[in-house]
Amino acid sequence: MSATTENDAPAKIIVRDLKKSFGANEVLKGINVEIAEGEVVCVIGPSGSGKSTFLRCLNKLEDITAGSVTVDGYDLTDPTVDLNAVRQHIGMVFQHFNLFPHMSALQNIMLAPVELKKLDKAGARAQGMDLLKRVDLAEKADARPASLSGGQKQRVAIARALAMSPGIMLFDEATSALDPEMVGEVLQVIRDLAAEGMTMVVVTHEMGFAREVADRVIFMDGGVICEQGTPEEIFSNAQQPRLQEFLAKVL
Amino acid sequence: MNVYRLATRRGRAALGATLTIVALFLGAGTASAAVMPAASSTQSVKGVEVPMAVAAATDVKGKTFAVATDTTFAPFEFRNGGGDLVGIDMDLLHAIAENQGFSVDIKSLGFDAALQALQSNQVQGVIAGMSITDKRKLIFDFSDPYFDSGVQMAVAKDNETVKTYADLKGKTVAVKRGTEGETFANSIKDANGFTVKALADSATIYDDVKAGNSVAVFDDYPVLAYGVSQNNGLKIVTPKEAGSSYGFAVNKAQNSDLLAAFDAGLANLKANGDYQKILDKYLSAPETAKQTSFFDLLVNSFPALMKGLGMTLLATGLSLIIALVLGVVFGFFKVGESRILRIVASIYVEIFRGTPLLVQAFFFYFGLPQLTGQPLDVLSAGVITLSLNAGAYMTEIVRGGIQSVDPGQLEASRSLGLGYVTSMRRVVVPQAIKIMTPSFINQFVITLKDTSLLAVIGFAELTYQGQQIYAANFRTGETLLIVAALYFIVIFVLTQLSNVLDRKFNK
């Protein structure tokens, strides 16, 4: 809401009455939200609230049961839309990294640009090295994921997600599987991306981080958006009892 | 075709056994029609005049006649250590030809095929330990009988208690299935109070006695006498029961000069004593057949076993390649999104995993040609069977391999904008192959060993060659030891090699 009023350009992501069921279990019960270009949205909420499912609907890793998700003007529920083309503009970072174990760090990053003919091999290699430098892992270019620490893996995964130069980045609890001492290095990379003006949707349990980088915080509970607002509104002036309860537990 | 076959005379016991099973399997009383692929062609060419019959009508001197025979029916025709076809039929025919001044061109085709070749005039005569019967006389003209067969009883060499049929009371007797020996044993078993146990071939029933499972065998006199002469560990204790006679056959009303020459030559040989010499060479004087060493057996059997091993590897190789393709296709069906393809793949797997390989082999070799009218050679039938069978297991290996790759891998790849096929090819399959490799090596070993089951449809692989060897020399234990050692060595070497490759490429 605040985002759309800030600038006149159409929203980057428009979600209308999004519903998602797994069998008889309705996980998302009607989500409506718009995310503007350059906006950083953090999604918080108790486990099972549907926040990861919501995120995975934004690039249609999950089939959408009802409603619509429009990204860059493309309706993902329209069967004529080339999902692969849309997904090239949406980078995703997973909780468990999901690096390709049979490839080196650099090969992980080069795969999509080469396969999708965005770059030739040499170009992809140069870009891959640049991205690795950006996440401070240039020396690990030839290392297999198995030999990297959790924090290093997640930084490679972020570099991989950036390889197609996406306009949107989705983070699905990107620091949840990390040892505490490695959380900081990953958050720093995300923080840098936010500073560069990347449109981001970040599902996180790091309340301090959400408060620091988010333009807007969405609190989800029971498959709906329960409350949303600026970090200040959410963390210092929570309205809903469920949010107050949640914050009391995690802060 | 069974019309031509008499119970006493079975070229390959295994073939007969399969017939019974196929008849049951198909629930049809017409299994005999399926035996040999060439059967269908017989009718169409019957009655065609052969020019040679006319040309040689006046005199056989200087002529060459094609004569068909069986592959292995010791002691009438079998291959000796040097691989030459020898035996009573062969020696007799050569002696008669020499005596009458004609030449013969021997075609070792197998019993059924020999009769077909004669009927279609591809050969002029058949000599194959063939009983003279009324049914056969309708189609063929026979020479004078050159051998009188009949059933005898034999017991273990050191058995001093069983000397007559009456001594068999309460005991078990082994016979070859479908033979006159079986018929005779059944006819006297109630009167003498013994049990009859029917087994597949002569070597097996002798082994059954040696192993102590049975006390005696009833078998055709020449086969038994030859076995004893080859130190099969038995001795004959009863006189010969009257049985059928063997004759040389030509097509009815054709090649009468050849038939006359055979009779004349046979009479001459009988008169000059050569006939008896030939019989004695194969049937009497056990001391003439000295027990050769294990090493001699190894050396003598090696060429045939190597040939068999080659066929084993050929069938294994072809089957695995086809099975791999089937496994990949149906495996992807199984993990794919199409419900119909998933069902198709499941049905395929359930059928071939849920029925015995042996039944599948019978079906493709005997059953399918009957249903389609299209004959299938034994290699094709064998490879089809093994491919489809191994393919079902490969399908499950591929499915399991792909499904054991973390779904997050596919998600990560798809989230980058890579399509399903590219994602599978570059991300999922390389990881799945690594997971699947040990199972593939395992399946490869299983398929290699499964080729041995194709011996029952007469596919000349390693086990079959081993059976042929001990059918002639009765050294079952030692021959099977060599066969087993060959399987072991080949499988050991190939699995070691596979493991090295696995380590090298699947780091």
XYZ file of N, CA, C and O in Angstrom, chain B residues 8-128:
484
model
N 10.791 -93.021 -27.760
C 12.137 -93.493 -27.438
C 13.205 -92.523 -27.894
O 14.329 -92.598 -27.459
N 12.835 -91.647 -28.777
C 13.877 -90.936 -29.486
C 13.723 -89.449 -29.270
O 12.873 -88.817 -29.841
N 14.564 -88.932 -28.451
C 14.460 -87.508 -28.181
C 15.813 -86.880 -28.389
O 16.770 -87.228 -27.754
N 15.865 -85.942 -29.313
C 17.147 -85.297 -29.608
C 17.627 -84.507 -28.412
O 18.709 -84.741 -27.890
N 16.811 -83.621 -27.975
C 17.194 -82.824 -26.816
C 16.103 -82.939 -25.780
O 14.980 -82.543 -26.003
N 16.458 -83.464 -24.661
C 15.456 -83.680 -23.620
C 14.823 -82.370 -23.189
O 13.637 -82.296 -22.944
N 15.628 -81.353 -23.113
C 15.119 -80.080 -22.619
C 13.989 -79.563 -23.496
O 13.006 -79.027 -23.023
N 14.122 -79.767 -24.797
C 13.116 -79.294 -25.733
C 11.787 -79.975 -25.438
O 10.744 -79.340 -25.433
N 11.859 -81.272 -25.170
C 10.649 -82.018 -24.850
C 10.008 -81.496 -23.574
O 8.808 -81.324 -23.490
N 10.865 -81.220 -22.604
C 10.359 -80.729 -21.327
C 9.652 -79.394 -21.515
O 8.592 -79.145 -20.952
N 10.254 -78.556 -22.339
C 9.646 -77.247 -22.566
C 8.300 -77.401 -23.244
O 7.374 -76.660 -22.957
N 8.199 -78.370 -24.118
C 6.942 -78.586 -24.823
C 5.810 -78.793 -23.840
O 4.745 -78.198 -23.966
N 6.074 -79.652 -22.861
C 5.063 -79.946 -21.868
C 4.638 -78.671 -21.175
O 3.459 -78.385 -21.011
N 5.638 -77.894 -20.774
C 5.353 -76.690 -20.002
C 4.607 -75.672 -20.854
O 3.643 -75.059 -20.409
N 5.040 -75.548 -22.096
C 4.383 -74.581 -22.976
C 2.940 -74.976 -23.214
O 2.043 -74.153 -23.223
N 2.723 -76.280 -23.367
C 1.363 -76.753 -23.578
C 0.499 -76.339 -22.395
O -0.612 -75.853 -22.546
N 1.054 -76.483 -21.201
C 0.327 -76.076 -20.008
C 0.144 -74.568 -19.997
O -0.917 -74.040 -19.727
N 1.228 -73.901 -20.324
C 1.283 -72.438 -20.251
C 0.235 -71.813 -21.161
O -0.446 -70.874 -20.809
N 0.116 -72.361 -22.335
C -0.820 -71.776 -23.290
C -2.192 -72.403 -23.186
O -3.129 -71.957 -23.809
N -2.261 -73.436 -22.367
C -3.537 -74.122 -22.250
C -3.990 -74.693 -23.568
O -5.154 -74.878 -23.824
N -3.054 -74.981 -24.439
C -3.407 -75.457 -25.773
C -2.897 -76.865 -25.987
O -1.850 -77.230 -25.480
N -3.628 -77.621 -26.699
C -3.204 -78.977 -26.995
C -2.379 -79.022 -28.262
O -2.064 -80.086 -28.781
N -2.009 -77.881 -28.773
C -1.350 -77.835 -30.073
C 0.094 -77.410 -29.967
O 0.666 -76.899 -30.903
N 0.680 -77.639 -28.803
C 2.047 -77.154 -28.596
C 3.010 -77.712 -29.637
O 3.975 -77.063 -29.993
N 2.710 -78.882 -30.147
C 3.620 -79.492 -31.102
C 3.820 -78.610 -32.327
O 4.862 -78.622 -32.950
N 2.832 -77.819 -32.639
C 2.934 -76.967 -33.829
C 3.985 -75.883 -33.670
O 4.446 -75.304 -34.630
N 4.380 -75.628 -32.423
C 5.268 -74.484 -32.185
C 6.733 -74.877 -32.143
O 7.585 -74.019 -32.069
N 7.025 -76.141 -32.185
C 8.369 -76.577 -31.853
C 9.445 -75.887 -32.679
O 10.310 -75.216 -32.172
N 9.363 -76.042 -33.953
C 10.438 -75.519 -34.785
C 9.885 -74.498 -35.763
O 8.888 -74.737 -36.431
N 10.556 -73.394 -35.837
C 10.076 -72.319 -36.705
C 9.883 -72.772 -38.150
O 8.991 -72.308 -38.833
N 10.716 -73.682 -38.614
C 10.663 -74.063 -40.017
C 9.457 -74.932 -40.337
O 9.203 -75.241 -41.493
N 8.714 -75.328 -39.296
C 7.629 -76.273 -39.507
C 6.652 -75.811 -40.572
O 6.201 -76.600 -41.392
N 6.359 -74.539 -40.559
C 5.325 -74.038 -41.451
C 5.715 -74.199 -42.923
O 4.863 -74.359 -43.771
N 7.011 -74.140 -43.171
C 7.441 -74.200 -44.556
C 7.378 -75.623 -45.119
O 7.394 -75.824 -46.327
N 7.300 -76.582 -44.207
C 7.364 -77.966 -44.654
C 6.230 -78.316 -45.612
O 6.451 -78.897 -46.662
N 5.044 -77.913 -45.218
C 3.874 -78.310 -45.989
C 3.948 -77.769 -47.421
O 3.652 -78.471 -48.368
N 4.341 -76.555 -47.558
C 4.254 -75.896 -48.844
C 5.185 -76.521 -49.882
O 4.882 -76.521 -51.067
N 6.317 -77.060 -49.436
C 7.256 -77.580 -50.427
C 7.173 -79.096 -50.564
O 7.866 -79.685 -51.376
N 6.330 -79.684 -49.750
C 6.225 -81.134 -49.839
C 5.776 -81.548 -51.241
O 4.926 -80.910 -51.836
N 6.354 -82.591 -51.742
C 5.913 -83.096 -53.017
C 6.673 -82.514 -54.189
O 6.472 -82.927 -55.324
N 7.546 -81.565 -53.931
C 8.347 -81.023 -55.028
C 9.365 -82.080 -55.467
O 10.069 -82.650 -54.643
N 9.432 -82.327 -56.716
C 10.378 -83.339 -57.210
C 11.802 -82.824 -57.114
O 12.075 -81.656 -57.361
N 12.687 -83.681 -56.718
C 14.076 -83.272 -56.656
C 14.800 -83.865 -57.878
O 14.680 -85.049 -58.159
N 15.464 -83.042 -58.612
C 16.088 -83.508 -59.856
C 17.067 -84.664 -59.609
O 17.127 -85.609 -60.373
N 17.799 -84.564 -58.490
C 18.827 -85.561 -58.227
C 18.259 -86.972 -58.153
O 18.868 -87.932 -58.563
N 17.032 -87.072 -57.604
C 16.423 -88.386 -57.460
C 16.315 -89.064 -58.816
O 16.521 -90.269 -58.940
N 16.044 -88.264 -59.787
C 15.907 -88.827 -61.142
C 17.295 -89.154 -61.715
O 17.539 -90.238 -62.236
N 18.203 -88.220 -61.534
C 19.534 -88.383 -62.123
C 20.253 -89.600 -61.556
O 20.994 -90.278 -62.250
N 20.029 -89.877 -60.267
C 20.774 -90.961 -59.638
C 19.987 -92.260 -59.621
O 20.339 -93.201 -58.930
N 18.896 -92.260 -60.358
C 17.993 -93.395 -60.264
C 18.643 -94.705 -60.698
O 18.345 -95.752 -60.158
N 19.524 -94.626 -61.643
C 20.089 -95.862 -62.166
C 21.213 -96.395 -61.308
O 21.321 -97.584 -61.067
N 22.039 -95.490 -60.809
C 23.223 -95.954 -60.108
C 23.657 -94.926 -59.067
O 23.536 -93.739 -59.283
N 24.144 -95.380 -57.899
C 24.591 -94.457 -56.874
C 26.089 -94.191 -56.933
O 26.601 -93.293 -56.275
N 26.787 -94.983 -57.720
C 28.259 -94.883 -57.742
C 28.719 -93.481 -58.158
O 28.242 -92.931 -59.130
N 29.639 -92.937 -57.344
C 30.201 -91.639 -57.681
C 29.316 -90.463 -57.322
O 29.714 -89.320 -57.468
N 28.122 -90.758 -56.856
C 27.228 -89.661 -56.491
C 27.491 -89.210 -55.052
O 28.028 -89.963 -54.248
N 27.067 -87.982 -54.783
C 27.127 -87.498 -53.400
C 25.717 -87.228 -52.915
O 24.927 -86.588 -53.615
N 25.395 -87.777 -51.757
C 24.061 -87.587 -51.192
C 24.157 -86.763 -49.903
O 25.050 -86.994 -49.089
N 23.237 -85.820 -49.774
C 23.166 -85.064 -48.517
C 22.317 -85.857 -47.529
O 21.195 -86.256 -47.848
N 22.887 -86.123 -46.370
C 22.173 -86.889 -45.347
C 22.135 -86.068 -44.060
O 23.169 -85.579 -43.577
N 20.939 -85.914 -43.529
C 20.795 -85.108 -42.308
C 20.808 -85.986 -41.076
O 20.401 -87.154 -41.119
N 21.272 -85.417 -39.970
C 21.291 -86.155 -38.713
C 21.061 -85.207 -37.539
O 20.856 -84.008 -37.723
N 21.091 -85.807 -36.349
C 20.861 -85.046 -35.120
C 22.135 -84.285 -34.728
O 23.193 -84.485 -35.330
N 22.050 -83.447 -33.733
C 23.260 -82.782 -33.216
C 23.963 -83.663 -32.189
O 25.136 -83.981 -32.347
N 23.248 -84.054 -31.137
C 23.849 -84.917 -30.121
C 22.865 -86.007 -29.723
O 21.802 -85.714 -29.179
N 23.203 -87.248 -30.018
C 22.436 -88.380 -29.545
C 23.414 -89.534 -29.378
O 23.473 -90.458 -30.185
N 24.252 -89.417 -28.343
C 25.266 -90.437 -28.105
C 24.569 -91.761 -27.807
O 23.563 -91.765 -27.110
N 25.062 -92.886 -28.327
C 26.318 -93.017 -29.093
C 26.096 -93.031 -30.604
O 26.966 -93.465 -31.341
N 24.951 -92.550 -31.075
C 24.691 -92.636 -32.516
C 25.313 -91.471 -33.282
O 25.843 -91.652 -34.365
N 25.185 -90.289 -32.711
C 25.922 -89.165 -33.292
C 26.226 -88.167 -32.190
O 25.358 -87.818 -31.406
N 27.463 -87.781 -32.089
C 27.895 -86.792 -31.112
C 29.273 -86.308 -31.528
O 29.919 -86.920 -32.372
N 29.697 -85.229 -30.948
C 31.002 -84.677 -31.317
C 32.043 -85.224 -30.356
O 31.846 -85.213 -29.148
N 33.142 -85.711 -30.910
C 34.214 -86.206 -30.046
C 35.062 -85.042 -29.576
O 34.758 -83.866 -29.846
N 36.126 -85.366 -28.840
C 36.976 -84.316 -28.277
C 37.487 -83.347 -29.325
O 37.667 -82.161 -29.052
N 37.703 -83.856 -30.539
C 38.228 -82.995 -31.602
C 37.148 -82.202 -32.312
O 37.441 -81.486 -33.269
N 35.885 -82.349 -31.862
C 34.806 -81.606 -32.484
C 34.231 -82.281 -33.723
O 33.376 -81.718 -34.394
N 34.715 -83.517 -34.052
C 34.181 -84.219 -35.218
C 32.932 -84.995 -34.832
O 32.815 -85.505 -33.722
N 32.012 -85.054 -35.797
C 30.789 -85.801 -35.561
C 31.088 -87.288 -35.727
O 31.510 -87.729 -36.808
N 30.913 -88.062 -34.664
C 31.172 -89.502 -34.710
C 29.969 -90.222 -34.145
O 28.963 -89.598 -33.814
N 30.056 -91.557 -34.040
C 28.974 -92.345 -33.482
C 28.616 -93.493 -34.411
O 29.142 -93.596 -35.526
N 27.714 -94.348 -33.919
C 27.352 -95.551 -34.682
C 26.776 -95.169 -36.050
O 27.179 -95.700 -37.088
N 25.831 -94.215 -36.057
C 25.220 -93.796 -37.324
C 26.280 -93.300 -38.302
O 26.255 -93.641 -39.500
N 27.170 -92.492 -37.809
C 28.170 -91.870 -38.686
C 29.124 -92.920 -39.248
O 29.388 -92.981 -40.446
N 29.655 -93.768 -38.347
C 30.609 -94.791 -38.792
C 29.947 -95.748 -39.777
O 30.533 -96.133 -40.792
N 28.709 -96.119 -39.453
C 27.977 -97.054 -40.293
C 27.720 -96.454 -41.673
O 27.969 -97.096 -42.707
N 27.256 -95.228 -41.698
C 26.924 -94.575 -42.969
C 28.176 -94.415 -43.833
O 28.151 -94.699 -45.043
N 29.271 -94.000 -43.223
C 30.514 -93.839 -43.973
C 30.997 -95.185 -44.513
O 31.449 -95.281 -45.660
N 30.880 -96.224 -43.688
C 31.327 -97.565 -44.117
C 30.468 -98.060 -45.278
O 30.985 -98.626 -46.256
N 29.155 -97.841 -45.175
C 28.246 -98.286 -46.250
C 28.525 -97.494 -47.532
O 28.576 -98.065 -48.636
N 28.733 -96.203 -47.402
C 29.004 -95.367 -48.574
C 30.278 -95.839 -49.276
O 30.328 -95.948 -50.512
N 31.270 -96.149 -48.468
C 32.534 -96.619 -49.044
C 32.324 -97.959 -49.746
O 32.792 -98.185 -50.863
N 31.552 -98.803 -49.073
C 31.269 -100.138 -49.605
C 30.518 -100.066 -50.929
O 30.758 -100.849 -51.843
N 29.625 -99.062 -51.050
C 28.780 -98.958 -52.239
C 29.278 -97.905 -53.230
O 28.658 -97.692 -54.265
N 30.347 -97.236 -52.891
C 30.970 -96.314 -53.825
C 30.260 -94.984 -54.004
O 30.356 -94.367 -55.055
N 29.543 -94.535 -53.008
C 28.995 -93.168 -53.101
C 29.553 -92.317 -51.961
O 30.236 -92.830 -51.063
N 29.297 -91.016 -52.047
C 29.776 -90.114 -50.999
C 28.585 -89.516 -50.254
O 27.484 -89.415 -50.809
N 28.836 -89.126 -49.013
C 27.770 -88.471 -48.251
C 28.239 -87.113 -47.743
O 29.409 -86.915 -47.449
N 27.290 -86.229 -47.723
C 27.532 -84.902 -47.159
C 26.631 -84.798 -45.927
O 25.416 -84.682 -46.044
N 27.257 -84.897 -44.739
C 26.474 -84.969 -43.499
C 26.040 -83.566 -43.054
O 26.841 -82.637 -42.999
N 24.743 -83.438 -42.760
C 24.224 -82.172 -42.221
C 23.722 -82.444 -40.800
O 22.720 -83.136 -40.623
N 24.420 -81.890 -39.836
C 24.014 -82.073 -38.437
C 23.025 -80.985 -38.041
O 23.399 -79.871 -37.718
N 21.742 -81.297 -38.094
C 20.706 -80.259 -37.978
C 19.897 -80.332 -36.698
O 19.229 -79.364 -36.333
N 19.927 -81.466 -36.020
C 18.957 -81.695 -34.955
C 17.874 -82.614 -35.503
O 17.641 -82.662 -36.719
N 17.229 -83.356 -34.598
C 16.326 -84.414 -35.068
C 15.132 -83.861 -35.856
O 14.860 -84.291 -36.973
N 14.466 -82.897 -35.287
C 13.277 -82.357 -35.967
C 13.637 -81.694 -37.288
O 12.986 -81.920 -38.307
N 14.677 -80.895 -37.234
C 15.090 -80.170 -38.434
C 15.554 -81.138 -39.517
O 15.357 -80.890 -40.707
N 16.154 -82.264 -39.111
C 16.604 -83.256 -40.084
C 15.411 -83.820 -40.855
O 15.447 -83.961 -42.079
N 14.341 -84.110 -40.119
C 13.154 -84.645 -40.778
C 12.505 -83.615 -41.698
O 12.022 -83.941 -42.787
N 12.525 -82.378 -41.258
C 11.978 -81.317 -42.110
C 12.796 -81.154 -43.377
O 12.253 -80.974 -44.468
N 14.125 -81.212 -43.211
C 15.007 -81.061 -44.362
C 14.751 -82.167 -45.372
O 14.763 -81.944 -46.583
N 14.499 -83.357 -44.860
C 14.219 -84.479 -45.763
C 12.888 -84.244 -46.482
O 12.791 -84.383 -47.701
N 11.879 -83.861 -45.741
C 10.563 -83.662 -46.347
C 10.561 -82.557 -47.391
O 9.815 -82.613 -48.356
N 11.384 -81.549 -47.168
C 11.445 -80.460 -48.140
C 12.535 -80.698 -49.181
O 12.933 -79.773 -49.890
N 13.041 -81.926 -49.225
C 14.007 -82.344 -50.250
C 15.319 -81.557 -50.228
O 16.015 -81.465 -51.225
N 15.639 -80.974 -49.085
C 16.944 -80.334 -48.955
C 18.028 -81.381 -48.760
O 19.197 -81.130 -49.007
N 17.657 -82.532 -48.262
C 18.577 -83.673 -48.162
C 17.872 -84.889 -48.746
O 16.653 -84.892 -48.912
N 18.685 -85.930 -49.055
C 18.078 -87.121 -49.658
C 17.785 -88.203 -48.632
O 17.022 -89.123 -48.906
N 18.455 -88.148 -47.475
C 18.224 -89.176 -46.470
C 18.428 -88.655 -45.069
O 19.006 -87.582 -44.860
N 17.915 -89.438 -44.088
C 18.143 -89.100 -42.681
C 18.618 -90.344 -41.965
O 18.036 -91.420 -42.119
N 19.694 -90.196 -41.192
C 20.094 -91.252 -40.271
C 20.298 -90.584 -38.925
O 21.138 -89.708 -38.775
N 19.457 -90.932 -37.961
C 19.485 -90.191 -36.697
C 18.927 -91.039 -35.559
O 18.125 -90.559 -34.757
